[in-house]
mmCIF file of C-alpha atoms in Angstrom:
data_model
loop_
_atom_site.group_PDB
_atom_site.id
_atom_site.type_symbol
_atom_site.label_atom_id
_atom_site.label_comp_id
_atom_site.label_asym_id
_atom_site.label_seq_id
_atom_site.Cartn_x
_atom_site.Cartn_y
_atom_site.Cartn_z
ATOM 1 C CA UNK H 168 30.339 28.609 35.336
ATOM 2 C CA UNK H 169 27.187 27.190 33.718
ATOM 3 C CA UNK H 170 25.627 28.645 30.553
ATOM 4 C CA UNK H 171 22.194 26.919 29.910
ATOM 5 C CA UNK H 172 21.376 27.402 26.189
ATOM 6 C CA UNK H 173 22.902 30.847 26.191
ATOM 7 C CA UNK H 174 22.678 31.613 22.392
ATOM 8 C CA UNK H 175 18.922 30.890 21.917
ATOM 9 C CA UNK H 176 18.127 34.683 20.848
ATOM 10 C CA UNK H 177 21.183 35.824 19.289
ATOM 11 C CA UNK H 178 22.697 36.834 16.040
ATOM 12 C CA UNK H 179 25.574 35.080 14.458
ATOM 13 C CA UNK H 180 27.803 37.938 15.567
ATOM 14 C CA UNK H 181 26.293 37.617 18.839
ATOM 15 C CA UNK H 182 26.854 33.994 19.411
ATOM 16 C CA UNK H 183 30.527 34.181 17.622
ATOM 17 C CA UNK H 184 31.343 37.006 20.530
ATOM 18 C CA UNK H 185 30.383 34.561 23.615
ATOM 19 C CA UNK H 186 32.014 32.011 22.639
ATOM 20 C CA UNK H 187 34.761 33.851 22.344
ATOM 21 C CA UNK H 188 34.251 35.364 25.599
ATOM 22 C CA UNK H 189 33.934 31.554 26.876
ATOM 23 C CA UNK H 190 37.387 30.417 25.614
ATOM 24 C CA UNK H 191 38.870 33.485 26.929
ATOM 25 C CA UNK H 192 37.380 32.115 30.795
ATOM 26 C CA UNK H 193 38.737 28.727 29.677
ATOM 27 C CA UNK H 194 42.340 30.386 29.034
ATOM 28 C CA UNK H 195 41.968 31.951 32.152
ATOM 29 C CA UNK H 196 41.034 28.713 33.847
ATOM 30 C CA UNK H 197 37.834 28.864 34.853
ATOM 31 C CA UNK H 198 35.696 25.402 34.432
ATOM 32 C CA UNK H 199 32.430 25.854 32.387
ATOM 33 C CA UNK H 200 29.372 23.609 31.929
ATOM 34 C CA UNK H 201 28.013 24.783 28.854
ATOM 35 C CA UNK H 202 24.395 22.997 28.199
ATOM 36 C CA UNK H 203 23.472 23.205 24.280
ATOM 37 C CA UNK H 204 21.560 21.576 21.843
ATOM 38 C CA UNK H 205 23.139 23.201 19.031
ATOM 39 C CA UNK H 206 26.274 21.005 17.266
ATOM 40 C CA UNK H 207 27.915 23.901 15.517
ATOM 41 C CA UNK H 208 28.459 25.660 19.139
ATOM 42 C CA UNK H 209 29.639 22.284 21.002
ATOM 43 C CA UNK H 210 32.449 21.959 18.011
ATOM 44 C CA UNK H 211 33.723 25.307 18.315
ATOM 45 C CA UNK H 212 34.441 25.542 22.238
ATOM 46 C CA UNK H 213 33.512 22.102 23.689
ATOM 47 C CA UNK H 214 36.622 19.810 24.999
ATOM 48 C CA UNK H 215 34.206 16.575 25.757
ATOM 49 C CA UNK H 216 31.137 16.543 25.708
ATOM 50 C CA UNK H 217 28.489 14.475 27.508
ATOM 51 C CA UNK H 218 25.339 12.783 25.683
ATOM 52 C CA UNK H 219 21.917 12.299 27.608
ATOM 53 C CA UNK H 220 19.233 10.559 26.364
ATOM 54 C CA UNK H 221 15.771 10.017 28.204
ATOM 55 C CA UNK H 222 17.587 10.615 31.610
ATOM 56 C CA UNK H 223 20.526 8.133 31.200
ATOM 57 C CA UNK H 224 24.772 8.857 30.448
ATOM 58 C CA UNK H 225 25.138 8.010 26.780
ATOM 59 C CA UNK H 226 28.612 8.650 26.590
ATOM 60 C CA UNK H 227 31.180 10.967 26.983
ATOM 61 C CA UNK H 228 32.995 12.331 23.546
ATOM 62 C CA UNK H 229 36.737 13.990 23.308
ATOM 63 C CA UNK H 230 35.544 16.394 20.625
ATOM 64 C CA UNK H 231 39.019 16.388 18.629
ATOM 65 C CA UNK H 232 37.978 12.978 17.650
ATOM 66 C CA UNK H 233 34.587 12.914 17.166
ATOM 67 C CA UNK H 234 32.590 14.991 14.561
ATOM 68 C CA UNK H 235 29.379 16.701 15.179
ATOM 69 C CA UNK H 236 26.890 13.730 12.960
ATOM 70 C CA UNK H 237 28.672 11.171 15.727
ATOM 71 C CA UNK H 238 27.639 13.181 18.378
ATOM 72 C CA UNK H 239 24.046 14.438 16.809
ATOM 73 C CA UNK H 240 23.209 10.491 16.146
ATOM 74 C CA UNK H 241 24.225 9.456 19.679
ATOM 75 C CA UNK H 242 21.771 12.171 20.787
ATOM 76 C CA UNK H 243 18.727 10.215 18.918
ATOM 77 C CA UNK H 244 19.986 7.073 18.805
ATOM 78 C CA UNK H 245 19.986 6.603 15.679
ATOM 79 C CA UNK H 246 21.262 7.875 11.845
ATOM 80 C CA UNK H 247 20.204 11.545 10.770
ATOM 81 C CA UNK H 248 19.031 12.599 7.399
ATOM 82 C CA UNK H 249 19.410 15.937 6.522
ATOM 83 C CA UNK H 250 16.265 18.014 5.932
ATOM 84 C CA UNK H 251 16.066 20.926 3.478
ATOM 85 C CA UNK H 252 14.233 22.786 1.424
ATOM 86 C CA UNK H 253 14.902 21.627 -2.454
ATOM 87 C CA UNK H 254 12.948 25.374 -3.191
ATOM 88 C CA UNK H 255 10.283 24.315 -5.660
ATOM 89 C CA UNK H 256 8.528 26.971 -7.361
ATOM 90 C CA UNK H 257 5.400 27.852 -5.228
ATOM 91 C CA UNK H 258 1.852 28.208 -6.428
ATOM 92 C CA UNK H 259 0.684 31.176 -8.310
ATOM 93 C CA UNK H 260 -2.352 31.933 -5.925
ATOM 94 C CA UNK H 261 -1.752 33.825 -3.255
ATOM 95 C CA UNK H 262 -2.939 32.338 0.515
ATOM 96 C CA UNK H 263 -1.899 35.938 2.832
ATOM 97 C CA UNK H 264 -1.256 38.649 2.082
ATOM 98 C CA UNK H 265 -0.289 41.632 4.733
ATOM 99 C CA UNK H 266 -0.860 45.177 3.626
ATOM 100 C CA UNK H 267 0.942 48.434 5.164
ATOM 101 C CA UNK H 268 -0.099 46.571 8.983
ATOM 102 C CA UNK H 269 0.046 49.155 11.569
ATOM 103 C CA UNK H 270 0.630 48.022 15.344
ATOM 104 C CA UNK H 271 1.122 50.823 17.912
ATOM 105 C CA UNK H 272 3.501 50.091 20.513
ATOM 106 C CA UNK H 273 1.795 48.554 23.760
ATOM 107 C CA UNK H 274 3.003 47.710 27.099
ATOM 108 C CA UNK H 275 6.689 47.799 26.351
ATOM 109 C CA UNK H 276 6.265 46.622 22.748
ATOM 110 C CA UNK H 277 8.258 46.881 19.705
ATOM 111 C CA UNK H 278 5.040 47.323 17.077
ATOM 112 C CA UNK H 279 5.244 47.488 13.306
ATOM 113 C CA UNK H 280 5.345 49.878 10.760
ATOM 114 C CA UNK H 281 4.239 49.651 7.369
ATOM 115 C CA UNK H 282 4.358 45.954 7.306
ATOM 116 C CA UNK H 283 4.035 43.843 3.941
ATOM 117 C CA UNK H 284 3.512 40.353 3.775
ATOM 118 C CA UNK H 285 2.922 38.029 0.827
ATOM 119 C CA UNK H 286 2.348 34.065 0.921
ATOM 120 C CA UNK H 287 1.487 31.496 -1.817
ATOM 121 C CA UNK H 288 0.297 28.222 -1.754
ATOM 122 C CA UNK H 289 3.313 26.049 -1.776
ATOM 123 C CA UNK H 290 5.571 28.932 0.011
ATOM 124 C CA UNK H 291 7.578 29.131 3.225
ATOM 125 C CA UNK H 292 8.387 32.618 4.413
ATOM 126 C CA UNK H 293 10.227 32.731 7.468
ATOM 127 C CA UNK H 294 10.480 36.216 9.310
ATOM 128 C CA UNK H 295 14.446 36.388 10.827
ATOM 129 C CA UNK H 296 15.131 38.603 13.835
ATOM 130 C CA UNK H 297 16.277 39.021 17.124
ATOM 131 C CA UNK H 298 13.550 38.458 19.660
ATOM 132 C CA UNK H 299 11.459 41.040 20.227
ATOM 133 C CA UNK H 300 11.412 42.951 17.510
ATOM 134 C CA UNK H 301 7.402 42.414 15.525
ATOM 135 C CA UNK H 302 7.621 38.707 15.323
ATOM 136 C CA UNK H 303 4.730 38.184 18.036
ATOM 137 C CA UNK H 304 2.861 41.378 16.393
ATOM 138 C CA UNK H 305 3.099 39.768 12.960
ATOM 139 C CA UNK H 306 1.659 36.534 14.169
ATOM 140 C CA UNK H 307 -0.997 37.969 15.915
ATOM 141 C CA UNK H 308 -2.531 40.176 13.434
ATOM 142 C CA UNK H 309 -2.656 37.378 11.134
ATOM 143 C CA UNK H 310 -4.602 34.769 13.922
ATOM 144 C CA UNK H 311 -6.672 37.644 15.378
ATOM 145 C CA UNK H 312 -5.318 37.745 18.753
ATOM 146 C CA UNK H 313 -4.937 41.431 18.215
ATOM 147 C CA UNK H 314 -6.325 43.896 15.383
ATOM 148 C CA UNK H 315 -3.641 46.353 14.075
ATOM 149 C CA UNK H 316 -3.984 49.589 14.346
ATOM 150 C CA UNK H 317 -3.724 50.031 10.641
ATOM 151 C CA UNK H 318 -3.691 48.374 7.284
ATOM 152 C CA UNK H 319 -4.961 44.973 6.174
ATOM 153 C CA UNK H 320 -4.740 41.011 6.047
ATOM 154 C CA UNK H 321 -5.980 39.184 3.395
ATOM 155 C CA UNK H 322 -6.727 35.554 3.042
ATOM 156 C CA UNK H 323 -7.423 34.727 -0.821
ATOM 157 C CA UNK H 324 -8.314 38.646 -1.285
ATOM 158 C CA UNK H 325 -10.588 38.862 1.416
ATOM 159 C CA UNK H 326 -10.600 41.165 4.163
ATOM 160 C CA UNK H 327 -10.550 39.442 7.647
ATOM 161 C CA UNK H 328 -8.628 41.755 9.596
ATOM 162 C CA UNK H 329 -11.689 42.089 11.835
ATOM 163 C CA UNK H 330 -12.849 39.134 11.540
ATOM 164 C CA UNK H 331 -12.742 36.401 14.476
ATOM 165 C CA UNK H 332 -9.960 33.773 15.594
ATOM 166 C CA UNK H 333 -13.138 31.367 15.321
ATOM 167 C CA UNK H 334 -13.782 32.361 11.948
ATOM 168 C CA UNK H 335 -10.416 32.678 10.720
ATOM 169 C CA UNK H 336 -9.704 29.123 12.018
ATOM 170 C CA UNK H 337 -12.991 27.039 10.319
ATOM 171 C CA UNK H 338 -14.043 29.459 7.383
ATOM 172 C CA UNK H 339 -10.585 30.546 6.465
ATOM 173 C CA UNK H 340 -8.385 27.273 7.776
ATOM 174 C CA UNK H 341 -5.384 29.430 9.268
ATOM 175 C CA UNK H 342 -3.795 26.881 11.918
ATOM 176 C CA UNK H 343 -1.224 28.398 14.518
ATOM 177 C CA UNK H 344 1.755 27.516 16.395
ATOM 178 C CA UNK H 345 1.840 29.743 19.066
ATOM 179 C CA UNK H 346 5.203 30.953 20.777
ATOM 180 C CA UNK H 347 3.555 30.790 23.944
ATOM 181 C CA UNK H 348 2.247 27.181 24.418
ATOM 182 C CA UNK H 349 0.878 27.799 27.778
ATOM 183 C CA UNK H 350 -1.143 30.572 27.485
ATOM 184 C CA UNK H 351 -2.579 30.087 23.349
ATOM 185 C CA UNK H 352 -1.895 26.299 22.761
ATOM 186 C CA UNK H 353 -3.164 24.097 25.564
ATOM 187 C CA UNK H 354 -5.882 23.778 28.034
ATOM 188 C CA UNK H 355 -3.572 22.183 30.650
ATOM 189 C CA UNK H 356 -6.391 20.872 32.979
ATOM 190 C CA UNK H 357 -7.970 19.025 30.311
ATOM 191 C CA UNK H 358 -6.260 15.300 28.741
ATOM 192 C CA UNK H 359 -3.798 14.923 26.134
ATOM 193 C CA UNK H 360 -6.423 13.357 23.623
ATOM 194 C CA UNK H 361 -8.912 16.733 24.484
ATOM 195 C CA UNK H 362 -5.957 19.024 23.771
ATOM 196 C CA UNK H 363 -5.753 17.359 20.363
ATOM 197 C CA UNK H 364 -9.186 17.350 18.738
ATOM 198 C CA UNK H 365 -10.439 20.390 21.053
ATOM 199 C CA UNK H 366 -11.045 22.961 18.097
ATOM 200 C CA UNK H 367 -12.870 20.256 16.150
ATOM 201 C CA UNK H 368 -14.559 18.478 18.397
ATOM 202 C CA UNK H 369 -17.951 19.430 16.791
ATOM 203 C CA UNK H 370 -16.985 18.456 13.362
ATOM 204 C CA UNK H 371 -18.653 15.905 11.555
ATOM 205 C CA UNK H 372 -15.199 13.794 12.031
ATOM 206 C CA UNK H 373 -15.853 13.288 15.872
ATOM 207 C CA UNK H 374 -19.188 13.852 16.644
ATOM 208 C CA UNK H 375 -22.837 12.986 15.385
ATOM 209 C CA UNK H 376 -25.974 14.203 16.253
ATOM 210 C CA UNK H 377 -24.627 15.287 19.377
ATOM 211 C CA UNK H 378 -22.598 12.812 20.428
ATOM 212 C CA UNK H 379 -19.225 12.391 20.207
ATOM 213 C CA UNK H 380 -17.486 9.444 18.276
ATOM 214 C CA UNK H 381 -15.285 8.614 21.188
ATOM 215 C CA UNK H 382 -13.302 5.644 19.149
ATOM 216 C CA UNK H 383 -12.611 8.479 16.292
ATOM 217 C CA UNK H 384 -11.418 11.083 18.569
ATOM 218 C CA UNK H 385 -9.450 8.283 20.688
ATOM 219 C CA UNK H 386 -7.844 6.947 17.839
ATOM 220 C CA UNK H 387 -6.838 10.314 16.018
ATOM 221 C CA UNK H 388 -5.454 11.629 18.748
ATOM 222 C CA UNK H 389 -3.351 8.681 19.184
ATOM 223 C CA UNK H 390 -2.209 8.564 15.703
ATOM 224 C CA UNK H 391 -0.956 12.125 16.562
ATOM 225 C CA UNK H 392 0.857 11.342 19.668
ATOM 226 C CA UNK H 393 2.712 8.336 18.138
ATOM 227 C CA UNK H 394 3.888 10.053 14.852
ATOM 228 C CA UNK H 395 5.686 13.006 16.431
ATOM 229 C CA UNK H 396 6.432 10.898 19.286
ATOM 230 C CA UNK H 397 4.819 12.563 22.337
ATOM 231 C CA UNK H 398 6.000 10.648 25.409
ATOM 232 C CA UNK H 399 4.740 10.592 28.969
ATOM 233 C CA UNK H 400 0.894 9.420 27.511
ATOM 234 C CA UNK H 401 0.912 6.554 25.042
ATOM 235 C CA UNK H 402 -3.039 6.468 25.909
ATOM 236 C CA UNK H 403 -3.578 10.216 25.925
ATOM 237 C CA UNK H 404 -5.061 10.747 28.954
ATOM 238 C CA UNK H 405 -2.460 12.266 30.774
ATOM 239 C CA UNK H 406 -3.659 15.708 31.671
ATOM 240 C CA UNK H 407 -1.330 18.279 29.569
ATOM 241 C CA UNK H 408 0.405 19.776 32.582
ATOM 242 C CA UNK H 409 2.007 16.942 33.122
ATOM 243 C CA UNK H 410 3.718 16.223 30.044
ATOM 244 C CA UNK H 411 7.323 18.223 30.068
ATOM 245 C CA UNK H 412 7.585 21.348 27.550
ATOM 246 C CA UNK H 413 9.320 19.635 24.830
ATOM 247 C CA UNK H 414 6.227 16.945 24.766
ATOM 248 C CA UNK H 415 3.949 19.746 25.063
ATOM 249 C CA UNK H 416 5.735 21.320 21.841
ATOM 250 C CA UNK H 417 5.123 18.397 19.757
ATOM 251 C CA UNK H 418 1.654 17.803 20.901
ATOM 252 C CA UNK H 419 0.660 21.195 19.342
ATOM 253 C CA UNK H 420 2.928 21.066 16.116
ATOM 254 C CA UNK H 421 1.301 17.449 15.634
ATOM 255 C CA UNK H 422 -1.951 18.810 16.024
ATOM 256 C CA UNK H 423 -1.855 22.030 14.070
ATOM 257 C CA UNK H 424 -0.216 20.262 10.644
ATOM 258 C CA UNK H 425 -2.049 17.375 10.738
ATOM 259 C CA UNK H 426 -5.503 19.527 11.085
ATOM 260 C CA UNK H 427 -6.753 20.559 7.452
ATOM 261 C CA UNK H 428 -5.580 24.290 6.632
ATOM 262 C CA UNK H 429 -4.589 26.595 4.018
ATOM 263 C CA UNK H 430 -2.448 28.509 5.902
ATOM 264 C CA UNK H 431 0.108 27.632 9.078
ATOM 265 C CA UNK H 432 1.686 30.413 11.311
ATOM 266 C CA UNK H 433 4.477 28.365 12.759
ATOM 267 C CA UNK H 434 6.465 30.076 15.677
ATOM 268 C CA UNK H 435 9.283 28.373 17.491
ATOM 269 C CA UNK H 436 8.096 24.764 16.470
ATOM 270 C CA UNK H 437 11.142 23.051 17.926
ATOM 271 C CA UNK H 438 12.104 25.243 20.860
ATOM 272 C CA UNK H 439 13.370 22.628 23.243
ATOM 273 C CA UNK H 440 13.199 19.780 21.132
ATOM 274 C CA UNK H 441 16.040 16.708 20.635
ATOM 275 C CA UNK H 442 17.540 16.833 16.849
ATOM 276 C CA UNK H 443 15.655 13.955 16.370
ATOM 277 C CA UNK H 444 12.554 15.644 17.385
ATOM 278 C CA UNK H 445 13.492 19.060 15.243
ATOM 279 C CA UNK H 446 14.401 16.646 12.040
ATOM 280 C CA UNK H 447 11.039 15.150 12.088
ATOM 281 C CA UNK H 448 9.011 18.163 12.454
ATOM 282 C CA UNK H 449 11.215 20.080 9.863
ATOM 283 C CA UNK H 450 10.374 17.325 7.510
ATOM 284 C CA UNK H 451 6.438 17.145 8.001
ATOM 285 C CA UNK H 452 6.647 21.236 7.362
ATOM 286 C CA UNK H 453 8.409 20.528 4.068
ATOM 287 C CA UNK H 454 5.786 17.623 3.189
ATOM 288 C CA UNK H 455 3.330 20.412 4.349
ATOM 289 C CA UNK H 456 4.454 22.617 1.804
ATOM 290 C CA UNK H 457 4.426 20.049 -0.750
ATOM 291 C CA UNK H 458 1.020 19.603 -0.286
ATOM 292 C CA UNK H 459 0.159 23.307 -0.884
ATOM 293 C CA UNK H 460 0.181 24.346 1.924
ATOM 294 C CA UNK H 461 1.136 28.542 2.907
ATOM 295 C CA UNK H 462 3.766 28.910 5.803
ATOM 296 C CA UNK H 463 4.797 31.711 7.598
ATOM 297 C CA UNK H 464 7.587 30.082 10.168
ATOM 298 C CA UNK H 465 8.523 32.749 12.837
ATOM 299 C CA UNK H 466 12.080 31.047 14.477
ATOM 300 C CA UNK H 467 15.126 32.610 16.221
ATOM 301 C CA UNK H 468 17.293 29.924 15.152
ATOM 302 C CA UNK H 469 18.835 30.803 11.993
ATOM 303 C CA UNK H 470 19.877 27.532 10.938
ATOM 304 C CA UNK H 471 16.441 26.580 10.897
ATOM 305 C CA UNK H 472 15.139 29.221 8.921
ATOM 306 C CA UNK H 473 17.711 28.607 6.576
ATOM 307 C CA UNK H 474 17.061 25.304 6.182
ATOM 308 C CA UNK H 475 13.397 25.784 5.643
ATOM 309 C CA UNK H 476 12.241 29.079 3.820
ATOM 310 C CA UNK H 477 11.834 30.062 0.312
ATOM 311 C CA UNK H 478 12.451 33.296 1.093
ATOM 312 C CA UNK H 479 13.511 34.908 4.246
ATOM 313 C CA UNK H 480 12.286 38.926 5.673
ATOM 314 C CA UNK H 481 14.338 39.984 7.701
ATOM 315 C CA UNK H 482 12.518 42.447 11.161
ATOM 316 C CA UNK H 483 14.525 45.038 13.288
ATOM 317 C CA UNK H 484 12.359 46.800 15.083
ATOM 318 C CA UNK H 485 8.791 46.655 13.894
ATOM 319 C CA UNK H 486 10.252 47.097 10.332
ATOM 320 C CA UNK H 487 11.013 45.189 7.328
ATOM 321 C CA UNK H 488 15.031 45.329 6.817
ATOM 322 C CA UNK H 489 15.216 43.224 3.943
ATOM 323 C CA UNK H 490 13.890 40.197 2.192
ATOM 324 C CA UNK H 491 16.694 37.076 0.797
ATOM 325 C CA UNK H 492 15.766 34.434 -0.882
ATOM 326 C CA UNK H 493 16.499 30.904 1.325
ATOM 327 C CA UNK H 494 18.675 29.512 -1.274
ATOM 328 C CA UNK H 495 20.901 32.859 -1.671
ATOM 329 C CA UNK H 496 20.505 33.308 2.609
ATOM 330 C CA UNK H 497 24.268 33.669 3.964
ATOM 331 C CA UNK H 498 24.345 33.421 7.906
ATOM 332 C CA UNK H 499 26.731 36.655 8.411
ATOM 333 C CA UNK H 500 24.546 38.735 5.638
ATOM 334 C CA UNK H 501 21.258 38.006 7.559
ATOM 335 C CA UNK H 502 23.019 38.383 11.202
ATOM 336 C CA UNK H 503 23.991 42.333 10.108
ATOM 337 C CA UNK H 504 20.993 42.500 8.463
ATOM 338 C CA UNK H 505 19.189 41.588 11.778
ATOM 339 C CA UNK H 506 21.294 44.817 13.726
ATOM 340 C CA UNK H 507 21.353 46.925 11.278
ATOM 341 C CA UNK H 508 18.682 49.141 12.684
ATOM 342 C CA UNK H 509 20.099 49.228 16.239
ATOM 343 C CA UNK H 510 23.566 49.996 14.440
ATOM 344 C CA UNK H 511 21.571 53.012 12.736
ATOM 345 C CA UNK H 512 20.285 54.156 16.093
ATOM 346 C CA UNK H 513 23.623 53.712 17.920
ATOM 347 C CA UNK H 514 25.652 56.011 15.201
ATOM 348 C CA UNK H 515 23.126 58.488 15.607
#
């Protein structure tokens, strides 16, 4: 049997039932390939497990005598540092705010209802949930992909909840990292380098009196791909559909931190990435936040968003279930906290 990634939009109860279910197969004697990113998992059910790197056999561990940093280093090739939050007081102004959002349910969507959101400069809020519950409504109220049906969003007390993605991106400085990178973060026809500067093209950075500053936008974007190390177009002119989805990924969270905003809506940013991709990145989001910055990080891995956030709300079905502070966040509290709605339902 092969599982590929099988735990990428569970709870912790969730997870901690397959894998039980997987050694059960294993008793019975069934052979499993189990492909996973996630070191915690490989520990708890893996016998050996086999490294690749860039294509090519690393190695081939007998996990009673090797722990997970071993294993997590000969992934990257190199030592790990841990990244966390170190949950500095944020700022006193306030970036977002999200009052009593309404978003009717579309299409088979979950919605929200009532939803209440507050950022500071300085802050991380990461919204935990199961997928499919608001997260993608929550992001797209605030980047104006859709209106909601009700309420308001407020950037430094203003209303733009009508306003314009192009306006809420150059007036307003709200950057996005959108969960799909096809469809909101790319222009796959066009280069690497294009992809990169695209939104700012006309700024007074690149471009003057109606020309562009070709060595500017060149260089810039290069800067970019080197620093979160997007492979496949050292030049950037590789067309973006032809660099794989993890290089994709990085291309868009280089872009989006390293453009000047107030605010970041950060969803997924290291879906598919190496741990020595996902260290990197969770470090420039902390040195974003450092510098002021407001984040709202949207993830379905918990150990990120633990990792990360100042404080944590937890969404079940278009609804806030609770809010934990990161530094108080327990794993098993927020997984019931993330089915406690369909628990509700289920007893009724």
């Amino acid at each position: 049997m092969v599982f590929d990634e099988p735990t990428a939009v569970l709870t912790p109860q969730e997870i901690d039932g397959l894998l039980e279910i997987m050694l059960e197969l294993q008793k019975d004697g069934k052979t499993i390939i189990f492909i996973t990113h996630k070191m915690d998992e490989i520990k708890k059910v893996v016998n050996t497990a086999t490294v690749l790197r860039l294509g090519q056999v690393i190695g081939t561990f007998d996990m009673k005598k090797t722990n997970v940093t071993e294993l997590a280093e000969a992934m990257v090739g190199r030592k790990l540092v841990e990244v966390k939050n170190k949950y500095e007081a944020p700022g006193k102004k306030s970036v977002l705010e999200v009052v009593n959002a309404q978003v009717s349910k579309r299409h088979g969507t979950t919605g929200l209802e009532n939803f209440n959101l507050k950022i500071h400069e300085g802050e991380i809020v990461a919204i935990a949930g199961v997928e499919g519950n608001g997260q993608q409504e929550v992001a797209n109220i605030i980047t104006g992909l859709i209106k909601p049906d009700g309420g308001k969003v407020l950037m430094f007390g203003e209303d733009i909840t009508n306003k314009s993605i192009a306006t809420r991106y150059k007036k307003y400085k709200i950057s996005h990292i959108p969960e799909d990178r096809h469809k909101h973060g790319l222009v796959l026809d066009n280069n690497v380098i294009d992809n990169l500067v695209l939104q700012d093209i006309s700024s007074k950075q690149f471009s003057s009196f109606g020309f562009i500053k070709q060595d500017k936008v060149r260089s810039y974007a290069q800067d970019i791909i080197g620093k979160f190390d997007v492979r496949g177009t050292q030049s950037g002119f590789a067309q973006a559909r032809q660099l794989s989805g993890g290089n994709q990924q990085k291309a868009i969270v280089g872009r989006e931190l390293t453009r000047e905003h107030n605010l970041i809506v950060i969803y997924q940013p290291t879906r598919g990435l190496d741990v020595g991709s996902i260290e990197y990145i969770h470090s420039q989001i902390l040195e974003d936040k450092k510098k002021g910055a407001a984040i709202l990080l949207i993830s379905y891995e918990l150990s990120e968003v633990m990792s990360l956030a100042d404080k944590i709300v937890v969404l079940n079905s278009g609804k806030t279930i609770g809010e934990v502070h990161g530094k108080d966040a327990v794993r098993e509290k927020l997984g019931e906290m993330m089915m406690a709605s369909s628990k509700d339902k289920e007893e009724k």
